């Protein structure tokens, strides 16, 4: 009976050790995931800002071209 208690105690200690190790691994994984999420959010934000900036530049170019075409058409029409 004593040997059984000793074996149970040893098993319990091993389980506790493995649970602590698993908890530490989970904590590291959570921190790593948070870092990845932060990095991917920063990348996505930069890409979106660049795309919006590119779109705004394109729209300004289109607006300028339309105004230039409008002026040219008016000049042609007045002649």
N, CA, C and O atoms as a Tinker XYZ file with bonds, in Angstrom:
   316  protein
     1  N      0.826000   -1.199000    0.000000    73     2
     2  CA     0.000000    0.000000    0.000000    64     1     3
     3  C      0.861000    1.250000    0.000000    63     2     4     5
     4  O      0.535000    2.239000   -0.657000    81     3
     5  N      1.970000    1.202000    0.746000    73     3     6
     6  CA     2.869000    2.353000    0.819000    64     5     7
     7  C      3.505000    2.621000   -0.540000    63     6     8     9
     8  O      3.650000    3.775000   -0.944000    81     7
     9  N      3.884000    1.556000   -1.248000    73     7    10
    10  CA     4.481000    1.707000   -2.579000    64     9    11
    11  C      3.509000    2.358000   -3.553000    63    10    12    13
    12  O      3.910000    3.141000   -4.414000    81    11
    13  N      2.238000    2.030000   -3.410000    73    11    14
    14  CA     1.208000    2.610000   -4.264000    64    13    15
    15  C      1.090000    4.103000   -4.014000    63    14    16    17
    16  O      0.973000    4.889000   -4.953000    81    15
    17  N      1.122000    4.500000   -2.721000    73    15    18
    18  CA     1.039000    5.916000   -2.349000    64    17    19
    19  C      2.244000    6.686000   -2.890000    63    18    20    21
    20  O      2.119000    7.799000   -3.401000    81    19
    21  N      3.404000    6.064000   -2.763000    73    19    22
    22  CA     4.623000    6.701000   -3.261000    64    21    23
    23  C      4.557000    6.887000   -4.784000    63    22    24    25
    24  O      4.904000    7.947000   -5.306000    81    23
    25  N      4.121000    5.874000   -5.463000    73    23    26
    26  CA     4.008000    5.949000   -6.920000    64    25    27
    27  C      2.988000    7.015000   -7.328000    63    26    28    29
    28  O      3.210000    7.765000   -8.279000    81    27
    29  N      1.879000    7.075000   -6.606000    73    27    30
    30  CA     0.848000    8.074000   -6.872000    64    29    31
    31  C      1.410000    9.481000   -6.647000    63    30    32    33
    32  O      1.157000   10.394000   -7.432000    81    31
    33  N      2.175000    9.641000   -5.564000    73    31    34
    34  CA     2.783000   10.943000   -5.257000    64    33    35
    35  C      3.742000   11.360000   -6.378000    63    34    36    37
    36  O      3.717000   12.506000   -6.826000    81    35
    37  N      4.582000   10.429000   -6.824000    73    35    38
    38  CA     5.539000   10.712000   -7.895000    64    37    39
    39  C      4.795000   11.076000   -9.176000    63    38    40    41
    40  O      5.163000   12.031000   -9.860000    81    39
    41  N      3.751000   10.319000   -9.500000    73    39    42
    42  CA     2.956000   10.615000  -10.697000    64    41    43
    43  C      2.298000   11.993000  -10.608000    63    42    44    45
    44  O      2.258000   12.748000  -11.579000    81    43
    45  N      1.790000   12.292000   -9.425000    73    43    46
    46  CA     1.147000   13.593000   -9.226000    64    45    47
    47  C      2.159000   14.726000   -9.435000    63    46    48    49
    48  O      1.833000   15.732000  -10.065000    81    47
    49  N      3.360000   14.576000   -8.923000    73    47    50
    50  CA     4.407000   15.592000   -9.070000    64    49    51
    51  C      4.804000   15.732000  -10.538000    63    50    52    53
    52  O      5.033000   16.844000  -11.013000    81    51
    53  N      4.886000   14.616000  -11.259000    73    51    54
    54  CA     5.217000   14.673000  -12.690000    64    53    55
    55  C      4.126000   15.404000  -13.477000    63    54    56    57
    56  O      4.408000   16.198000  -14.375000    81    55
    57  N      2.883000   15.117000  -13.116000    73    55    58
    58  CA     1.765000   15.790000  -13.783000    64    57    59
    59  C      1.806000   17.286000  -13.492000    63    58    60    61
    60  O      1.611000   18.100000  -14.395000    81    59
    61  N      2.057000   17.647000  -12.246000    73    59    62
    62  CA     2.142000   19.067000  -11.887000    64    61    63
    63  C      3.272000   19.758000  -12.663000    63    62    64    65
    64  O      3.110000   20.881000  -13.139000    81    63
    65  N      4.411000   19.077000  -12.782000    73    63    66
    66  CA     5.544000   19.631000  -13.526000    64    65    67
    67  C      5.164000   19.836000  -14.999000    63    66    68    69
    68  O      5.457000   20.878000  -15.586000    81    67
    69  N      4.514000   18.838000  -15.580000    73    67    70
    70  CA     4.115000   18.933000  -16.984000    64    69    71
    71  C      3.059000   20.026000  -17.198000    63    70    72    73
    72  O      3.070000   20.712000  -18.220000    81    71
    73  N      2.158000   20.181000  -16.241000    73    71    74
    74  CA     1.143000   21.236000  -16.325000    64    73    75
    75  C      1.814000   22.609000  -16.288000    63    74    76    77
    76  O      1.453000   23.496000  -17.061000    81    75
    77  N      2.798000   22.790000  -15.385000    73    75    78
    78  CA     3.521000   24.064000  -15.317000    64    77    79
    79  C      4.285000   24.331000  -16.614000    63    78    80    81
    80  O      4.294000   25.456000  -17.112000    81    79
    81  N      4.922000   23.303000  -17.155000    73    79    82
    82  CA     5.659000   23.454000  -18.410000    64    81    83
    83  C      4.702000   23.809000  -19.549000    63    82    84    85
    84  O      5.010000   24.661000  -20.383000    81    83
    85  N      3.549000   23.157000  -19.578000    73    83    86
    86  CA     2.557000   23.447000  -20.604000    64    85    87
    87  C      2.033000   24.881000  -20.462000    63    86    88    89
    88  O      1.868000   25.586000  -21.457000    81    87
    89  N      1.776000   25.303000  -19.228000    73    87    90
    90  CA     1.312000   26.672000  -18.986000    64    89    91
    91  C      2.356000   27.692000  -19.464000    63    90    92    93
    92  O      1.999000   28.717000  -20.044000    81    91
    93  N      3.629000   27.416000  -19.226000    73    91    94
    94  CA     4.701000   28.303000  -19.686000    64    93    95
    95  C      4.742000   28.346000  -21.217000    63    94    96    97
    96  O      4.930000   29.410000  -21.808000    81    95
    97  N      4.565000   27.199000  -21.846000    73    95    98
    98  CA     4.546000   27.137000  -23.308000    64    97    99
    99  C      3.366000   27.926000  -23.860000    63    98   100   101
   100  O      3.504000   28.653000  -24.844000    81    99
   101  N      2.237000   27.786000  -23.241000    73    99   102
   102  CA     1.040000   28.521000  -23.676000    64   101   103
   103  C      1.264000   30.017000  -23.532000    63   102   104   105
   104  O      0.906000   30.787000  -24.423000    81   103
   105  N      1.849000   30.430000  -22.425000    73   103   106
   106  CA     2.120000   31.856000  -22.200000    64   105   107
   107  C      3.062000   32.405000  -23.273000    63   106   108   109
   108  O      2.841000   33.494000  -23.801000    81   107
   109  N      4.123000   31.638000  -23.593000    73   107   110
   110  CA     5.038000   32.065000  -24.658000    64   109   111
   111  C      4.316000   32.141000  -25.994000    63   110   112   113
   112  O      4.544000   33.066000  -26.774000    81   111
   113  N      3.454000   31.179000  -26.258000    73   111   114
   114  CA     2.706000   31.163000  -27.526000    64   113   115
   115  C      1.768000   32.368000  -27.621000    63   114   116   117
   116  O      1.631000   32.975000  -28.683000    81   115
   117  N      1.137000   32.700000  -26.523000    73   115   118
   118  CA     0.237000   33.863000  -26.501000    64   117   119
   119  C      1.022000   35.138000  -26.787000    63   118   120   121
   120  O      0.594000   35.975000  -27.581000    81   119
   121  N      2.181000   35.280000  -26.130000    73   119   122
   122  CA     3.013000   36.468000  -26.366000    64   121   123
   123  C      3.467000   36.534000  -27.815000    63   122   124   125
   124  O      3.434000   37.601000  -28.428000    81   123
   125  N      3.890000   35.402000  -28.367000    73   123   126
   126  CA     4.343000   35.356000  -29.762000    64   125   127
   127  C      3.203000   35.692000  -30.705000    63   126   128   129
   128  O      3.392000   36.432000  -31.670000    81   127
   129  N      2.025000   35.158000  -30.436000    73   127   130
   130  CA     0.861000   35.439000  -31.268000    64   129   131
   131  C      0.512000   36.921000  -31.217000    63   130   132   133
   132  O      0.204000   37.523000  -32.245000    81   131
   133  N      0.559000   37.512000  -30.026000    73   131   134
   134  CA     0.304000   38.946000  -29.893000    64   133   135
   135  C      1.306000   39.759000  -30.708000    63   134   136   137
   136  O      0.933000   40.736000  -31.357000    81   135
   137  N      2.581000   39.356000  -30.677000    73   135   138
   138  CA     3.602000   40.061000  -31.459000    64   137   139
   139  C      3.313000   39.929000  -32.954000    63   138   140   141
   140  O      3.432000   40.904000  -33.696000    81   139
   141  N      2.936000   38.738000  -33.396000    73   139   142
   142  CA     2.610000   38.535000  -34.808000    64   141   143
   143  C      1.399000   39.371000  -35.223000    63   142   144   145
   144  O      1.379000   39.973000  -36.297000    81   143
   145  N      0.381000   39.395000  -34.342000    73   143   146
   146  CA    -0.808000   40.184000  -34.656000    64   145   147
   147  C     -0.469000   41.672000  -34.753000    63   146   148   149
   148  O     -0.956000   42.367000  -35.645000    81   147
   149  N      0.361000   42.151000  -33.841000    73   147   150
   150  CA     0.771000   43.552000  -33.872000    64   149   151
   151  C      1.535000   43.852000  -35.151000    63   150   152   153
   152  O      1.290000   44.867000  -35.803000    81   151
   153  N      2.458000   42.970000  -35.507000    73   151   154
   154  CA     3.249000   43.172000  -36.719000    64   153   155
   155  C      2.364000   43.119000  -37.971000    63   154   156   157
   156  O      2.506000   43.955000  -38.864000    81   155
   157  N      1.460000   42.150000  -38.038000    73   155   158
   158  CA     0.607000   42.029000  -39.224000    64   157   159
   159  C     -0.352000   43.215000  -39.317000    63   158   160   161
   160  O     -0.662000   43.673000  -40.417000    81   159
   161  N     -0.821000   43.713000  -38.181000    73   159   162
   162  CA    -1.688000   44.894000  -38.183000    64   161   163
   163  C     -0.918000   46.111000  -38.707000    63   162   164   165
   164  O     -1.447000   46.898000  -39.492000    81   163
   165  N      0.322000   46.252000  -38.270000    73   163   166
   166  CA     1.146000   47.372000  -38.733000    64   165   167
   167  C      1.382000   47.275000  -40.241000    63   166   168   169
   168  O      1.324000   48.281000  -40.948000    81   167
   169  N      1.645000   46.079000  -40.721000    73   167   170
   170  CA     1.858000   45.884000  -42.162000    64   169   171
   171  C      0.579000   46.190000  -42.932000    63   170   172   173
   172  O      0.610000   46.885000  -43.948000    81   171
   173  N     -0.538000   45.674000  -42.449000    73   171   174
   174  CA    -1.823000   45.920000  -43.120000    64   173   175
   175  C     -2.144000   47.412000  -43.148000    63   174   176   177
   176  O     -2.604000   47.935000  -44.163000    81   175
   177  N     -1.902000   48.084000  -42.039000    73   175   178
   178  CA    -2.163000   49.522000  -41.964000    64   177   179
   179  C     -1.295000   50.271000  -42.960000    63   178   180   181
   180  O     -1.775000   51.171000  -43.650000    81   179
   181  N     -0.025000   49.911000  -43.039000    73   179   182
   182  CA     0.884000   50.569000  -43.986000    64   181   183
   183  C      0.443000   50.322000  -45.419000    63   182   184   185
   184  O      0.468000   51.236000  -46.242000    81   183
   185  N      0.044000   49.110000  -45.719000    73   183   186
   186  CA    -0.399000   48.774000  -47.078000    64   185   187
   187  C     -1.662000   49.552000  -47.426000    63   186   188   189
   188  O     -1.774000   50.119000  -48.512000    81   187
   189  N     -2.604000   49.573000  -46.501000    73   187   190
   190  CA    -3.865000   50.283000  -46.755000    64   189   191
   191  C     -3.596000   51.770000  -46.959000    63   190   192   193
   192  O     -4.151000   52.381000  -47.872000    81   191
   193  N     -2.744000   52.356000  -46.112000    73   191   194
   194  CA    -2.431000   53.780000  -46.267000    64   193   195
   195  C     -1.771000   54.031000  -47.611000    63   194   196   197
   196  O     -2.076000   55.023000  -48.273000    81   195
   197  N     -0.868000   53.144000  -48.024000    73   195   198
   198  CA    -0.203000   53.317000  -49.310000    64   197   199
   199  C     -1.208000   53.181000  -50.443000    63   198   200   201
   200  O     -1.186000   53.957000  -51.398000    81   199
   201  N     -2.093000   52.188000  -50.334000    73   199   202
   202  CA    -3.089000   52.000000  -51.385000    64   201   203
   203  C     -4.025000   53.193000  -51.455000    63   202   204   205
   204  O     -4.376000   53.644000  -52.545000    81   203
   205  N     -4.433000   53.708000  -50.302000    73   203   206
   206  CA    -5.310000   54.880000  -50.284000    64   205   207
   207  C     -4.570000   56.074000  -50.864000    63   206   208   209
   208  O     -5.133000   56.847000  -51.639000    81   207
   209  N     -3.291000   56.223000  -50.480000    73   207   210
   210  CA    -2.488000   57.303000  -51.036000    64   209   211
   211  C     -2.351000   57.167000  -52.536000    63   210   212   213
   212  O     -2.459000   58.158000  -53.258000    81   211
   213  N     -2.114000   55.949000  -53.023000    73   211   214
   214  CA    -2.014000   55.713000  -54.462000    64   213   215
   215  C     -3.336000   56.058000  -55.148000    63   214   216   217
   216  O     -3.348000   56.666000  -56.218000    81   215
   217  N     -4.442000   55.665000  -54.525000    73   215   218
   218  CA    -5.756000   55.944000  -55.094000    64   217   219
   219  C     -6.013000   57.448000  -55.127000    63   218   220   221
   220  O     -6.531000   57.973000  -56.113000    81   219
   221  N     -5.649000   58.140000  -54.041000    73   219   222
   222  CA    -5.827000   59.591000  -54.003000    64   221   223
   223  C     -4.988000   60.265000  -55.087000    63   222   224   225
   224  O     -5.460000   61.178000  -55.766000    81   223
   225  N     -3.752000   59.816000  -55.245000    73   223   226
   226  CA    -2.896000   60.369000  -56.298000    64   225   227
   227  C     -3.508000   60.123000  -57.671000    63   226   228   229
   228  O     -3.512000   61.014000  -58.520000    81   227
   229  N     -4.022000   58.918000  -57.892000    73   227   230
   230  CA    -4.653000   58.588000  -59.161000    64   229   231
   231  C     -5.869000   59.490000  -59.404000    63   230   232   233
   232  O     -6.074000   59.988000  -60.510000    81   231
   233  N     -6.677000   59.692000  -58.340000    73   231   234
   234  CA    -7.863000   60.543000  -58.468000    64   233   235
   235  C     -7.470000   61.990000  -58.791000    63   234   236   237
   236  O     -8.126000   62.645000  -59.601000    81   235
   237  N     -6.417000   62.481000  -58.167000    73   235   238
   238  CA    -5.949000   63.847000  -58.455000    64   237   239
   239  C     -5.484000   63.952000  -59.902000    63   238   240   241
   240  O     -5.761000   64.943000  -60.578000    81   239
   241  N     -4.784000   62.940000  -60.372000    73   239   242
   242  CA    -4.335000   62.924000  -61.765000    64   241   243
   243  C     -5.533000   62.908000  -62.704000    63   242   244   245
   244  O     -5.573000   63.640000  -63.693000    81   243
   245  N     -6.514000   62.059000  -62.379000    73   243   246
   246  CA    -7.719000   61.984000  -63.211000    64   245   247
   247  C     -8.460000   63.322000  -63.204000    63   246   248   249
   248  O     -8.928000   63.778000  -64.247000    81   247
   249  N     -8.564000   63.941000  -62.046000    73   247   250
   250  CA    -9.247000   65.236000  -61.950000    64   249   251
   251  C     -8.519000   66.281000  -62.799000    63   250   252   253
   252  O     -9.153000   67.043000  -63.530000    81   251
   253  N     -7.190000   66.314000  -62.700000    73   251   254
   254  CA    -6.402000   67.260000  -63.494000    64   253   255
   255  C     -6.593000   66.995000  -64.990000    63   254   256   257
   256  O     -6.782000   67.925000  -65.774000    81   255
   257  N     -6.541000   65.718000  -65.376000    73   255   258
   258  CA    -6.726000   65.360000  -66.786000    64   257   259
   259  C     -8.108000   65.769000  -67.278000    63   258   260   261
   260  O     -8.245000   66.288000  -68.386000    81   259
   261  N     -9.132000   65.538000  -66.458000    73   259   262
   262  CA   -10.495000   65.907000  -66.850000    64   261   263
   263  C    -10.629000   67.414000  -67.007000    63   262   264   265
   264  O    -11.252000   67.898000  -67.952000    81   263
   265  N    -10.041000   68.150000  -66.074000    73   263   266
   266  CA   -10.086000   69.615000  -66.171000    64   265   267
   267  C     -9.340000   70.086000  -67.414000    63   266   268   269
   268  O     -9.803000   70.983000  -68.119000    81   267
   269  N     -8.188000   69.482000  -67.681000    73   267   270
   270  CA    -7.414000   69.854000  -68.870000    64   269   271
   271  C     -8.199000   69.547000  -70.138000    63   270   272   273
   272  O     -8.235000   70.355000  -71.066000    81   271
   273  N     -8.827000   68.374000  -70.173000    73   271   274
   274  CA    -9.641000   68.009000  -71.333000    64   273   275
   275  C    -10.817000   68.960000  -71.492000    63   274   276   277
   276  O    -11.162000   69.343000  -72.610000    81   275
   277  N    -11.428000   69.341000  -70.388000    73   275   278
   278  CA   -12.561000   70.254000  -70.416000    64   277   279
   279  C    -12.137000   71.599000  -71.003000    63   278   280   281
   280  O    -12.837000   72.164000  -71.842000    81   279
   281  N    -10.993000   72.104000  -70.558000    73   279   282
   282  CA   -10.476000   73.371000  -71.068000    64   281   283
   283  C    -10.201000   73.247000  -72.573000    63   282   284   285
   284  O    -10.548000   74.133000  -73.353000    81   283
   285  N     -9.571000   72.132000  -72.965000    73   283   286
   286  CA    -9.258000   71.924000  -74.377000    64   285   287
   287  C    -10.527000   71.869000  -75.214000    63   286   288   289
   288  O    -10.581000   72.469000  -76.287000    81   287
   289  N    -11.533000   71.171000  -74.749000    73   287   290
   290  CA   -12.803000   71.061000  -75.478000    64   289   291
   291  C    -13.473000   72.417000  -75.583000    63   290   292   293
   292  O    -13.999000   72.763000  -76.641000    81   291
   293  N    -13.465000   73.196000  -74.506000    73   291   294
   294  CA   -14.065000   74.540000  -74.553000    64   293   295
   295  C    -13.327000   75.423000  -75.556000    63   294   296   297
   296  O    -13.942000   76.175000  -76.313000    81   295
   297  N    -11.989000   75.318000  -75.548000    73   295   298
   298  CA   -11.214000   76.121000  -76.494000    64   297   299
   299  C    -11.536000   75.735000  -77.945000    63   298   300   301
   300  O    -11.662000   76.597000  -78.815000    81   299
   301  N    -11.664000   74.429000  -78.185000    73   299   302
   302  CA   -11.990000   73.953000  -79.518000    64   301   303
   303  C    -13.393000   74.430000  -79.905000    63   302   304   305
   304  O    -13.622000   74.869000  -81.032000    81   303
   305  N    -14.312000   74.337000  -78.966000    73   303   306
   306  CA   -15.709000   74.700000  -79.234000    64   305   307
   307  C    -15.845000   76.203000  -79.495000    63   306   308   309
   308  O    -16.675000   76.607000  -80.310000    81   307
   309  N    -15.060000   77.022000  -78.832000    73   307   310
   310  CA   -15.138000   78.473000  -79.010000    64   309   311
   311  C    -14.572000   78.901000  -80.357000    63   310   312   313
   312  O    -14.959000   79.943000  -80.887000    81   311
   313  N    -13.676000   78.125000  -80.908000    73   311   314
   314  CA   -13.056000   78.493000  -82.181000    64   313   315
   315  C    -14.001000   78.305000  -83.324000    63   314   316
   316  O    -13.641000   78.569000  -84.472000    81   315
